[in-house]
Amino acid sequence: MLLLDGKLVSQVRREALKPKVAEFMKRTGRKPHLVVVLVGEDPASQVYVRNKIKSCEAVGILSTHKKLPTTATQAELDQVIEELNQDPTVDGILVQLPLPGHLSEIRVNELISADKDVDGFTFQVLGHLWAGSPIVAPCTPKGIMSILEHYQIPVAGKRAVVIGRSNIVGKPMAHLLTMADATVTLCHSKTKNLRDFTSQADIVVVAAGRRHLLGREDFKAGAVIIDVGIHGTGQDQPLVGDVRFHEIEGWASAATPVPGGVGPMTITTLLENTLYLAERKNGLV
Ligand code: NAD
């Protein structure tokens, strides 16, 4: 079985980014600039934001961490976004999710300028993606497409099943696979007889967020299995995915491990999206 090593693909793609970032600096006299907005003190979000900032630095992208207190009002958050939209030194804006309950994610997705939407979650950017003329695509599904591309896994004409219909993973994943000419079925929590679908598929992307949901008997021999799920803290508990990985070794033709599969690709794609939007804003692409 081919191990789809997201860490390796990530390294390769980050190395490839460095000279492009240097070229951007040469042409514009400044670094591409990502601003990450974090509202509140959620510990997991703090870790994600730290990782994003460290990863930016490693490839030469400037990143600013803008902190707002948990008590920030919608009007205050709106104002911060408006200012970042207007700021010519900012190329990318990311508002870390989840937001505290009193703040609206929908509002954020309406407000962030499409030209600076590195996450690919705003309605305008999603509209472009759906219409087949993407500006950028959401990071996790785009990162999965990059893994498939790196390992030259054929997608066109294949039968693909995506499990999960979230706006950030499942739905855009199904769309990207469709754009790559797969025949796609989107399954979700109300799908009856899930195995009837997964066992027919050449490629299965599992993003249900259910620990160890699927095992060997759910897949056909030789399937390509992409596990998006992440469960456990990684400290006292080992990280595991939605798939019982030990069962599919030697059964699948290729699979992503957890950790070290899809996870690293999400941030790598964020870096790629940031550079792309910076280049686009400066007329370089
Ligand atoms: P979500 O909770 O928003 O969506 C889960 C989806 O799975 C829903 O659409 C639901 O209908 C479906 N689902 C739930 N139980 C199911 C079942 N038993 N059978 C079939 N479908 C089922 O989650 P999400 O944000 O899309 O994330 C999914 C998982 O991926 C989570 O474990 C999350 O931590 C992980 N994740 C990882 C990365 C990464 O970078 N590796 C990024 C985003 C999310």
PDB file of C-alpha atoms and ligand atoms in Angstrom, residues 140 163-166 168-170 187-191 194 207-210 213 228-231 242 262-263 266, ligand 1:
ATOM      1  CA  THR A 140      -8.251  21.189   3.427  1.00  0.00           C
ATOM      2  CA  ILE A 163     -18.338  11.423   3.584  1.00  0.00           C
ATOM      3  CA  GLY A 164     -19.337  14.684   5.274  1.00  0.00           C
ATOM      4  CA  ARG A 165     -21.069  17.756   3.890  1.00  0.00           C
ATOM      5  CA  SER A 166     -19.527  20.600   5.903  1.00  0.00           C
ATOM      6  CA  ILE A 168     -15.155  23.711   4.895  1.00  0.00           C
ATOM      7  CA  VAL A 169     -14.391  20.102   3.939  1.00  0.00           C
ATOM      8  CA  GLY A 170     -17.082  17.815   2.507  1.00  0.00           C
ATOM      9  CA  CYS A 187     -22.670  10.952   1.853  1.00  0.00           C
ATOM     10  CA  HIS A 188     -23.596  12.336   5.272  1.00  0.00           C
ATOM     11  CA  SER A 189     -25.117  11.493   8.623  1.00  0.00           C
ATOM     12  CA  LYS A 190     -28.527  10.735   7.100  1.00  0.00           C
ATOM     13  CA  THR A 191     -27.147   8.451   4.375  1.00  0.00           C
ATOM     14  CA  LEU A 194     -23.165   3.986   3.964  1.00  0.00           C
ATOM     15  CA  ALA A 207     -14.576  13.670   6.797  1.00  0.00           C
ATOM     16  CA  ALA A 208     -17.306  12.622   9.223  1.00  0.00           C
ATOM     17  CA  GLY A 209     -15.495  13.595  12.404  1.00  0.00           C
ATOM     18  CA  ARG A 210     -16.321  10.178  13.940  1.00  0.00           C
ATOM     19  CA  LEU A 213     -15.975   5.057  11.864  1.00  0.00           C
ATOM     20  CA  VAL A 228      -9.592  13.858   7.175  1.00  0.00           C
ATOM     21  CA  GLY A 229     -10.711  13.117  10.737  1.00  0.00           C
ATOM     22  CA  ILE A 230      -8.529  14.054  13.694  1.00  0.00           C
ATOM     23  CA  HIS A 231      -9.305  12.767  17.184  1.00  0.00           C
ATOM     24  CA  ASP A 242     -12.128   8.405  11.082  1.00  0.00           C
ATOM     25  CA  VAL A 262      -4.191  15.558   5.413  1.00  0.00           C
ATOM     26  CA  GLY A 263      -3.362  17.735   8.441  1.00  0.00           C
ATOM     27  CA  THR A 266      -4.134  22.321   5.222  1.00  0.00           C
TER      28      THR A 266
HETATM   29  P1  NAD B   1     -18.454  18.714  10.669  1.00  0.00           P
HETATM   30  O1  NAD B   1     -18.816  18.161  12.007  1.00  0.00           O
HETATM   31  O2  NAD B   1     -18.781  20.110  10.315  1.00  0.00           O
HETATM   32  O3  NAD B   1     -19.114  17.779   9.551  1.00  0.00           O
HETATM   33  C1  NAD B   1     -19.146  16.389   9.667  1.00  0.00           C
HETATM   34  C2  NAD B   1     -19.969  15.835   8.534  1.00  0.00           C
HETATM   35  O4  NAD B   1     -19.948  14.426   8.624  1.00  0.00           O
HETATM   36  C3  NAD B   1     -21.429  16.245   8.578  1.00  0.00           C
HETATM   37  O5  NAD B   1     -21.780  16.751   7.296  1.00  0.00           O
HETATM   38  C4  NAD B   1     -22.204  14.976   8.892  1.00  0.00           C
HETATM   39  O6  NAD B   1     -23.407  14.880   8.125  1.00  0.00           O
HETATM   40  C5  NAD B   1     -21.249  13.879   8.490  1.00  0.00           C
HETATM   41  N1  NAD B   1     -21.336  12.728   9.370  1.00  0.00           N
HETATM   42  C6  NAD B   1     -21.261  12.701  10.718  1.00  0.00           C
HETATM   43  N2  NAD B   1     -21.408  11.434  11.184  1.00  0.00           N
HETATM   44  C7  NAD B   1     -21.568  10.644  10.107  1.00  0.00           C
HETATM   45  C8  NAD B   1     -21.760   9.258   9.926  1.00  0.00           C
HETATM   46  N3  NAD B   1     -21.833   8.425  10.969  1.00  0.00           N
HETATM   47  N4  NAD B   1     -21.892   8.793   8.668  1.00  0.00           N
HETATM   48  C9  NAD B   1     -21.834   9.626   7.602  1.00  0.00           C
HETATM   49  N5  NAD B   1     -21.647  10.956   7.713  1.00  0.00           N
HETATM   50  C10 NAD B   1     -21.510  11.453   8.948  1.00  0.00           C
HETATM   51  O7  NAD B   1     -16.900  18.414  10.508  1.00  0.00           O
HETATM   52  P2  NAD B   1     -15.767  19.019   9.527  1.00  0.00           P
HETATM   53  O8  NAD B   1     -15.429  20.386   9.956  1.00  0.00           O
HETATM   54  O9  NAD B   1     -16.132  18.767   8.113  1.00  0.00           O
HETATM   55  O10 NAD B   1     -14.560  18.066   9.943  1.00  0.00           O
HETATM   56  C11 NAD B   1     -14.624  16.651   9.819  1.00  0.00           C
HETATM   57  C12 NAD B   1     -13.431  16.023  10.503  1.00  0.00           C
HETATM   58  O11 NAD B   1     -12.259  16.470   9.860  1.00  0.00           O
HETATM   59  C13 NAD B   1     -13.259  16.384  11.976  1.00  0.00           C
HETATM   60  O12 NAD B   1     -12.687  15.275  12.642  1.00  0.00           O
HETATM   61  C14 NAD B   1     -12.255  17.522  11.948  1.00  0.00           C
HETATM   62  O13 NAD B   1     -11.495  17.602  13.145  1.00  0.00           O
HETATM   63  C15 NAD B   1     -11.397  17.099  10.803  1.00  0.00           C
HETATM   64  N6  NAD B   1     -10.740  18.203  10.099  1.00  0.00           N
HETATM   65  C16 NAD B   1      -9.438  18.038   9.812  1.00  0.00           C
HETATM   66  C17 NAD B   1      -8.769  19.016   9.095  1.00  0.00           C
HETATM   67  C18 NAD B   1      -7.338  18.803   8.766  1.00  0.00           C
HETATM   68  O14 NAD B   1      -6.636  19.734   8.435  1.00  0.00           O
HETATM   69  N7  NAD B   1      -6.865  17.563   8.810  1.00  0.00           N
HETATM   70  C19 NAD B   1      -9.430  20.183   8.692  1.00  0.00           C
HETATM   71  C20 NAD B   1     -10.786  20.304   8.973  1.00  0.00           C
HETATM   72  C21 NAD B   1     -11.438  19.293   9.676  1.00  0.00           C
END
